[in-house]
Structures are given as structure tokens and as C-alpha cells.
Amino acid sequence: MAGKSVIALVKYLHKRWENWCGDHEMELMIRRHLTDNGFFGGTAQLRNVRLVAVKRPGWLQVFRFDATVRVRPAEGACVGVEPAAEYREVFGLVKDDIRHQGNSVRFFEEEQERRELFTLWSEGLICLRGAHGLSVR
């Protein structure tokens, strides 16, 4: 019985580690962007936040993320009636340029659109390959 609880604990910790952003400011920036674009960003479930491209010496970085977000109902929609919660899956990118204090967050409802933007943003950068990368080159 104790073995099952240890395995469950390890699985739980692995899942938490996989979905940990590691950068509080970037997480807040993503959540703010989602909120500004019609979602409840504060309750979004962020997943797979990963560095996927970098330009030496590391000042310019591109991160990917996936999120499950709840859609914020339109203003004035059915006063007094609570609409059913609507959730969407979004696929995003964060471009972080430390030298110029420039950050850009973009998200898409289609993963292919994220790949297209990644192709533009990652031009001339060192890109992660494999399961967590977005490179198609």
C-alpha cells in the first residue's frame, strides 16, 4: 500500500515539475495577456512552459506554452443568468529580449499558427529540437 502512495507522489511531483514556469514575471505576463484578450488569465492552467530558442549570449529567448483557459462572458450578456463555463486550449509563444526590455506574448487556438510565428521569431536563433521543441526544419 505504501508503494502505491510513493508512486502517486512521484507522479504528482513530476507533473508539477513539467508544468512549472520557473519565471514568476513571465507567468504574470502570460496571465495578464490572456486576461486582456477575453479570458480569465488568473485561473489559466499553464503547461509545458519551455525555452525553445535562444540567441547567444542569451539576451534573446523564445518560450512556448500551452494553456487551458476559461472564456470570459461578453459584457451585458443575459443579466441574471449565469452562462455555462466555456474552456479553450491555446498555444502560445513568449519572446523575451532582456537588452531592450521587450517582451511579446502571443497565443493561438491552432498549433500550426504558433509554429508559423515561431519560424519567424526563431530566425537565426539556436532552437531546441525533440519532443518539446517547435522546429520543423
Tab-separated table of C-alpha atoms in Angstrom:
chain	number	residue	atom	x	y	z
A	1	MET	CA	0.000	0.000	0.000
A	2	ALA	CA	2.829	2.406	0.834
A	3	GLY	CA	4.430	1.708	-2.543
A	4	LYS	CA	1.342	2.974	-4.387
A	5	SER	CA	1.304	6.220	-2.400
A	6	VAL	CA	5.005	6.787	-3.151
A	7	ILE	CA	4.400	6.201	-6.866
A	8	ALA	CA	1.406	8.572	-6.775
A	9	LEU	CA	3.560	11.202	-5.031
A	10	VAL	CA	6.341	10.842	-7.609
A	11	LYS	CA	3.829	11.161	-10.467
A	12	TYR	CA	2.306	14.242	-8.835
A	13	LEU	CA	5.715	15.869	-8.359
A	14	HIS	CA	6.715	15.029	-11.938
A	15	LYS	CA	3.545	16.661	-13.281
A	16	ARG	CA	4.133	19.761	-11.126
A	17	TRP	CA	7.729	19.962	-12.349
A	18	GLU	CA	6.686	19.577	-16.007
A	19	ASN	CA	4.159	22.421	-15.726
A	20	TRP	CA	6.242	24.760	-13.555
A	21	CYS	CA	7.005	28.025	-15.297
A	22	GLY	CA	10.047	28.929	-13.189
A	23	ASP	CA	9.806	32.648	-14.004
A	24	HIS	CA	7.193	34.462	-11.954
A	25	GLU	CA	7.317	37.654	-14.036
A	26	MET	CA	6.829	35.734	-17.280
A	27	GLU	CA	3.939	33.770	-15.774
A	28	LEU	CA	2.253	37.024	-14.704
A	29	MET	CA	2.858	38.487	-18.170
A	30	ILE	CA	1.208	35.465	-19.830
A	31	ARG	CA	-1.745	35.592	-17.449
A	32	ARG	CA	-2.166	39.363	-17.982
A	33	HIS	CA	-2.115	38.904	-21.761
A	34	LEU	CA	-4.769	36.181	-21.557
A	35	THR	CA	-6.919	38.404	-19.321
A	36	ASP	CA	-6.553	41.350	-21.723
A	37	ASN	CA	-7.746	39.120	-24.576
A	38	GLY	CA	-11.055	37.813	-23.228
A	39	PHE	CA	-10.080	35.021	-20.840
A	40	PHE	CA	-9.794	34.527	-17.092
A	41	GLY	CA	-5.976	34.591	-17.141
A	42	GLY	CA	-5.612	34.260	-13.378
A	43	THR	CA	-7.093	30.770	-13.402
A	44	ALA	CA	-5.499	29.559	-16.639
A	45	GLN	CA	-3.763	26.207	-16.361
A	46	LEU	CA	-0.330	26.781	-17.899
A	47	ARG	CA	1.529	23.745	-19.185
A	48	ASN	CA	4.767	22.949	-20.975
A	49	VAL	CA	6.421	26.339	-20.486
A	50	ARG	CA	9.759	25.694	-22.180
A	51	LEU	CA	12.652	27.629	-23.627
A	52	VAL	CA	12.626	26.677	-27.326
A	53	ALA	CA	15.025	29.170	-28.922
A	54	VAL	CA	17.851	31.421	-27.761
A	55	LYS	CA	20.362	33.794	-29.317
A	56	ARG	CA	23.806	33.850	-27.801
A	57	PRO	CA	24.734	35.055	-25.231
A	58	GLY	CA	21.154	34.520	-24.039
A	59	TRP	CA	19.676	38.003	-24.134
A	60	LEU	CA	17.000	36.999	-26.640
A	61	GLN	CA	14.874	33.973	-25.731
A	62	VAL	CA	11.686	32.405	-27.081
A	63	PHE	CA	9.460	30.270	-24.847
A	64	ARG	CA	6.465	28.121	-25.686
A	65	PHE	CA	3.451	27.389	-23.516
A	66	ASP	CA	0.129	25.600	-23.668
A	67	ALA	CA	-2.866	26.625	-21.581
A	68	THR	CA	-6.419	25.683	-20.761
A	69	VAL	CA	-8.320	28.940	-20.332
A	70	ARG	CA	-11.847	29.883	-19.382
A	71	VAL	CA	-13.591	32.315	-21.706
A	72	ARG	CA	-14.840	35.493	-20.040
A	73	PRO	CA	-18.529	36.085	-20.912
A	74	ALA	CA	-19.294	39.172	-23.001
A	75	GLU	CA	-20.326	42.310	-21.111
A	76	GLY	CA	-24.087	42.594	-20.650
A	77	ALA	CA	-24.779	39.023	-21.732
A	78	CYS	CA	-28.021	37.728	-20.180
A	79	VAL	CA	-28.241	39.723	-16.969
A	80	GLY	CA	-29.053	37.460	-14.037
A	81	VAL	CA	-28.342	34.246	-15.934
A	82	GLU	CA	-25.020	32.538	-15.303
A	83	PRO	CA	-23.726	31.215	-18.659
A	84	ALA	CA	-22.131	27.786	-18.797
A	85	ALA	CA	-18.356	27.891	-18.417
A	86	GLU	CA	-16.534	27.628	-21.730
A	87	TYR	CA	-12.923	26.459	-21.843
A	88	ARG	CA	-10.429	26.554	-24.702
A	89	GLU	CA	-6.991	25.182	-25.367
A	90	VAL	CA	-4.488	27.794	-26.551
A	91	PHE	CA	-0.905	27.526	-27.773
A	92	GLY	CA	1.430	30.408	-27.101
A	93	LEU	CA	4.853	31.943	-27.505
A	94	VAL	CA	6.763	34.458	-25.411
A	95	LYS	CA	9.619	36.452	-26.904
A	96	ASP	CA	11.839	37.904	-24.195
A	97	ASP	CA	14.551	40.405	-25.153
A	98	ILE	CA	16.374	41.364	-21.964
A	99	ARG	CA	18.570	44.020	-23.606
A	100	HIS	CA	15.650	46.092	-24.886
A	101	GLN	CA	13.204	45.311	-22.076
A	102	GLY	CA	10.935	43.985	-24.818
A	103	ASN	CA	8.523	41.162	-24.185
A	104	SER	CA	5.883	39.854	-26.553
A	105	VAL	CA	3.216	37.286	-25.755
A	106	ARG	CA	1.085	35.738	-28.461
A	107	PHE	CA	-1.311	32.817	-28.319
A	108	PHE	CA	-3.322	30.908	-30.877
A	109	GLU	CA	-6.142	28.403	-30.894
A	110	GLU	CA	-4.408	26.431	-33.652
A	111	GLU	CA	-0.968	24.959	-33.019
A	112	GLN	CA	0.015	25.465	-36.676
A	113	GLU	CA	-0.308	29.240	-36.244
A	114	ARG	CA	2.111	29.086	-33.312
A	115	ARG	CA	4.594	27.137	-35.446
A	116	GLU	CA	4.391	29.797	-38.172
A	117	LEU	CA	5.152	32.604	-35.708
A	118	PHE	CA	7.910	30.508	-34.154
A	119	THR	CA	9.521	30.176	-37.588
A	120	LEU	CA	9.631	33.987	-37.837
A	121	TRP	CA	10.762	34.645	-34.260
A	122	SER	CA	13.430	31.925	-34.249
A	123	GLU	CA	15.218	33.000	-37.431
A	124	GLY	CA	18.952	32.963	-36.631
A	125	LEU	CA	18.446	31.549	-33.119
A	126	ILE	CA	19.560	28.252	-31.633
A	127	CYS	CA	16.415	26.091	-31.490
A	128	LEU	CA	15.504	23.187	-29.230
A	129	ARG	CA	14.740	20.001	-31.101
A	130	GLY	CA	12.845	16.983	-29.895
A	131	ALA	CA	9.607	16.474	-28.035
A	132	HIS	CA	9.422	19.959	-26.505
A	133	GLY	CA	10.790	21.899	-29.471
A	134	LEU	CA	8.795	23.527	-32.245
A	135	SER	CA	11.339	23.313	-35.041
A	136	VAL	CA	10.223	21.737	-38.270
A	137	ARG	CA	13.470	22.417	-40.128
